[in-house]
Amino acid sequence: MQNITHSWFVQGMIKATSDAWLKGWDERNGGNLTLRLDEADIAPFTDDFHQEPRYIALSQPMPLLANTPFIVTGSGKFFRNVQLDPAANLGVVKVDSDGAGYHILWGLNHEAVPTSELPAHFLSHCERINATNGKDRVIMHCHATNLIALTYVLENNTPLFTPQTVGRQHRVPGGVPGRRRHSAVDGAGHR
């Protein structure tokens, strides 16, 4: 049986958090990432799960996410450290059957908890499920310092702003971390 740290979703989170840190998007613990999984994604790794998963109640029920697993970054965890110790900095959680809370199935060792932004991420996942019929699976919160600086310098005008940000690259790959299939996006944001 394969170890969960070699799964596509843990490796994808390692890659995404490492890239974000290297680009300066997530200083220290400033940012978080969640990826909605399927039951089939986590099923091969039940031997790696905690024997007694901790349960955390949500302040607001999320019935749309009932029985849904996620991989999440931990509260106060540095993106830089995810690659060094995934089990301490990431966690696989699963929302319970009525959406009232979740169990920490794997990771978030040493009594760590998911990002404090998890309720906002869950609400965002609900919105993206409804808007894209479930196709969007990633929510990332980051502090892209250079991009933020440009918002103070450039006029709020998409045709002017886009070439200064992503327009210098001919194509930007778009897709879910860890997935092999990507759709190309040109500099203007068109597929």
CSV table of C-alpha atoms in Angstrom, one decimal:
chain,number,residue,atom,x,y,z
A,1,MET,CA,0.0,0.0,0.0
A,2,GLN,CA,1.3,3.4,-1.0
A,3,ASN,CA,2.0,6.1,1.7
A,4,ILE,CA,-0.3,9.1,1.6
A,5,THR,CA,2.7,11.5,1.4
A,6,HIS,CA,3.2,10.1,-2.1
A,7,SER,CA,-0.4,10.7,-3.2
A,8,TRP,CA,-1.1,13.1,-6.0
A,9,PHE,CA,-2.9,15.5,-3.7
A,10,VAL,CA,-0.1,15.7,-1.0
A,11,GLN,CA,2.5,16.1,-3.7
A,12,GLY,CA,0.3,18.7,-5.4
A,13,MET,CA,0.0,20.7,-2.2
A,14,ILE,CA,3.8,20.5,-1.6
A,15,LYS,CA,4.3,21.9,-5.1
A,16,ALA,CA,1.7,24.6,-4.9
A,17,THR,CA,2.9,25.8,-1.4
A,18,SER,CA,6.5,25.7,-2.4
A,19,ASP,CA,5.9,27.6,-5.6
A,20,ALA,CA,3.8,30.2,-3.8
A,21,TRP,CA,6.5,30.7,-1.2
A,22,LEU,CA,9.3,30.9,-3.8
A,23,LYS,CA,7.3,33.6,-5.7
A,24,GLY,CA,6.9,35.6,-2.5
A,25,TRP,CA,3.1,35.2,-2.4
A,26,ASP,CA,3.0,33.8,1.1
A,27,GLU,CA,5.3,35.4,3.6
A,28,ARG,CA,5.7,33.4,6.8
A,29,ASN,CA,2.2,32.0,7.5
A,30,GLY,CA,0.3,34.6,5.4
A,31,GLY,CA,-1.9,32.5,3.2
A,32,ASN,CA,-3.7,29.2,3.0
A,33,LEU,CA,-4.8,26.6,0.5
A,34,THR,CA,-7.6,24.0,0.4
A,35,LEU,CA,-8.2,21.4,-2.2
A,36,ARG,CA,-11.6,19.5,-2.4
A,37,LEU,CA,-11.0,15.8,-2.9
A,38,ASP,CA,-13.2,12.8,-3.7
A,39,GLU,CA,-13.7,9.8,-1.5
A,40,ALA,CA,-11.8,7.8,-4.1
A,41,ASP,CA,-8.8,10.0,-3.7
A,42,ILE,CA,-8.4,9.2,0.0
A,43,ALA,CA,-9.7,5.6,0.1
A,44,PRO,CA,-6.3,3.9,-0.7
A,45,PHE,CA,-4.7,5.7,2.3
A,46,THR,CA,-7.0,4.8,5.3
A,47,ASP,CA,-4.1,2.9,6.9
A,48,ASP,CA,-2.3,6.3,7.3
A,49,PHE,CA,-5.3,7.9,9.0
A,50,HIS,CA,-5.3,8.8,12.7
A,51,GLN,CA,-6.7,6.0,14.8
A,52,GLU,CA,-8.9,8.5,16.7
A,53,PRO,CA,-9.6,11.5,14.4
A,54,ARG,CA,-10.2,14.8,16.2
A,55,TYR,CA,-13.6,16.3,15.5
A,56,ILE,CA,-14.1,20.1,15.1
A,57,ALA,CA,-17.5,21.6,14.9
A,58,LEU,CA,-18.2,24.4,12.4
A,59,SER,CA,-19.8,27.6,13.5
A,60,GLN,CA,-22.1,27.4,10.5
A,61,PRO,CA,-23.3,24.1,9.0
A,62,MET,CA,-22.3,23.4,5.4
A,63,PRO,CA,-24.7,20.7,4.3
A,64,LEU,CA,-23.5,21.0,0.6
A,65,LEU,CA,-20.1,19.7,1.7
A,66,ALA,CA,-21.4,16.7,3.7
A,67,ASN,CA,-19.1,13.7,3.5
A,68,THR,CA,-16.6,15.7,1.4
A,69,PRO,CA,-12.8,15.3,2.1
A,70,PHE,CA,-10.3,18.1,1.7
A,71,ILE,CA,-6.6,18.6,2.1
A,72,VAL,CA,-5.8,21.9,3.9
A,73,THR,CA,-2.9,23.9,5.2
A,74,GLY,CA,-2.6,24.3,8.9
A,75,SER,CA,-3.1,27.3,11.1
A,76,GLY,CA,0.0,29.3,11.6
A,77,LYS,CA,2.0,27.0,9.3
A,78,PHE,CA,4.6,28.4,6.9
A,79,PHE,CA,4.2,27.4,3.2
A,80,ARG,CA,8.0,27.0,3.2
A,81,ASN,CA,7.8,24.2,5.7
A,82,VAL,CA,5.2,22.1,3.9
A,83,GLN,CA,7.8,20.3,1.8
A,84,LEU,CA,9.9,19.6,4.9
A,85,ASP,CA,7.2,18.0,7.0
A,86,PRO,CA,3.9,17.6,5.1
A,87,ALA,CA,2.2,15.7,8.1
A,88,ALA,CA,2.9,18.6,10.4
A,89,ASN,CA,1.8,21.4,8.1
A,90,LEU,CA,-1.1,19.8,6.1
A,91,GLY,CA,-4.1,17.8,7.0
A,92,VAL,CA,-6.8,15.7,5.3
A,93,VAL,CA,-10.2,16.6,6.8
A,94,LYS,CA,-13.6,15.2,6.0
A,95,VAL,CA,-16.9,17.0,6.6
A,96,ASP,CA,-19.4,14.9,8.6
A,97,SER,CA,-22.6,13.6,7.2
A,98,ASP,CA,-24.7,16.6,8.1
A,99,GLY,CA,-22.1,19.3,7.4
A,100,ALA,CA,-21.9,20.4,11.0
A,101,GLY,CA,-18.2,19.7,11.5
A,102,TYR,CA,-15.2,17.8,10.3
A,103,HIS,CA,-12.8,15.1,11.4
A,104,ILE,CA,-9.0,15.5,10.9
A,105,LEU,CA,-8.2,12.1,9.3
A,106,TRP,CA,-4.5,12.6,8.6
A,107,GLY,CA,-1.8,15.1,9.3
A,108,LEU,CA,-1.9,18.3,11.4
A,109,ASN,CA,0.3,16.5,13.9
A,110,HIS,CA,1.1,17.8,17.4
A,111,GLU,CA,-2.5,19.0,17.9
A,112,ALA,CA,-2.3,21.4,15.0
A,113,VAL,CA,-5.6,22.6,13.4
A,114,PRO,CA,-6.6,23.7,9.9
A,115,THR,CA,-6.2,27.2,8.8
A,116,SER,CA,-8.3,29.7,10.7
A,117,GLU,CA,-9.7,30.7,7.3
A,118,LEU,CA,-11.3,27.2,6.8
A,119,PRO,CA,-14.9,28.4,7.2
A,120,ALA,CA,-14.3,31.1,4.6
A,121,HIS,CA,-12.7,28.4,2.3
A,122,PHE,CA,-15.7,26.1,2.8
A,123,LEU,CA,-18.1,28.9,1.9
A,124,SER,CA,-16.0,29.6,-1.2
A,125,HIS,CA,-16.0,26.0,-2.1
A,126,CYS,CA,-19.8,26.0,-1.9
A,127,GLU,CA,-19.9,29.0,-4.2
A,128,ARG,CA,-17.5,27.4,-6.7
A,129,ILE,CA,-19.4,24.1,-6.6
A,130,ASN,CA,-22.6,25.9,-7.6
A,131,ALA,CA,-20.9,28.2,-10.1
A,132,THR,CA,-18.9,25.5,-11.9
A,133,ASN,CA,-20.9,22.4,-11.3
A,134,GLY,CA,-18.1,21.1,-9.1
A,135,LYS,CA,-15.3,21.6,-11.5
A,136,ASP,CA,-13.3,24.1,-9.4
A,137,ARG,CA,-11.7,22.4,-6.5
A,138,VAL,CA,-9.0,24.8,-5.2
A,139,ILE,CA,-9.2,27.9,-3.0
A,140,MET,CA,-6.0,29.7,-2.5
A,141,HIS,CA,-5.5,32.8,-0.3
A,142,CYS,CA,-2.1,34.5,-0.8
A,143,HIS,CA,-0.5,37.9,-0.5
A,144,ALA,CA,1.1,38.5,-3.9
A,145,THR,CA,3.1,41.6,-2.8
A,146,ASN,CA,4.2,42.7,-6.3
A,147,LEU,CA,0.6,42.3,-7.7
A,148,ILE,CA,-0.8,44.3,-4.7
A,149,ALA,CA,1.8,47.0,-5.3
A,150,LEU,CA,0.6,47.3,-9.0
A,151,THR,CA,-2.9,47.9,-7.9
A,152,TYR,CA,-1.7,51.2,-6.3
A,153,VAL,CA,0.3,52.2,-9.4
A,154,LEU,CA,-1.9,51.2,-12.4
A,155,GLU,CA,-5.4,52.4,-13.3
A,156,ASN,CA,-8.2,49.9,-12.5
A,157,ASN,CA,-8.6,49.0,-16.1
A,158,THR,CA,-8.4,45.3,-17.1
A,159,PRO,CA,-7.0,45.8,-20.6
A,160,LEU,CA,-4.3,48.0,-19.2
A,161,PHE,CA,-3.7,46.0,-16.0
A,162,THR,CA,-3.6,42.4,-17.5
A,163,PRO,CA,-0.6,42.8,-19.8
A,164,GLN,CA,1.4,44.3,-16.9
A,165,THR,CA,0.6,41.2,-14.7
A,166,VAL,CA,0.2,38.0,-16.7
A,167,GLY,CA,0.4,39.4,-20.2
A,168,ARG,CA,4.2,39.2,-20.4
A,169,GLN,CA,3.9,35.4,-20.5
A,170,HIS,CA,2.5,33.9,-23.7
A,171,ARG,CA,0.6,31.2,-21.9
A,172,VAL,CA,-0.1,30.4,-18.3
A,173,PRO,CA,-1.0,26.8,-17.4
A,174,GLY,CA,-4.3,26.6,-15.5
A,175,GLY,CA,-5.5,23.6,-13.5
A,176,VAL,CA,-5.7,21.7,-10.2
A,177,PRO,CA,-2.3,21.1,-8.4
A,178,GLY,CA,-1.2,17.6,-9.0
A,179,ARG,CA,-3.4,16.9,-12.0
A,180,ARG,CA,-1.8,16.2,-15.3
A,181,ARG,CA,-4.3,17.9,-17.5
A,182,HIS,CA,-4.1,21.7,-17.8
A,183,SER,CA,-5.9,24.1,-20.0
A,184,ALA,CA,-3.8,26.9,-21.4
A,185,VAL,CA,-4.7,30.5,-20.7
A,186,ASP,CA,-3.3,33.3,-22.8
A,187,GLY,CA,-2.0,36.6,-21.4
A,188,ALA,CA,-5.5,38.2,-21.6
A,189,GLY,CA,-7.0,35.4,-19.5
A,190,HIS,CA,-8.8,33.6,-22.4
A,191,ARG,CA,-8.7,29.8,-22.8
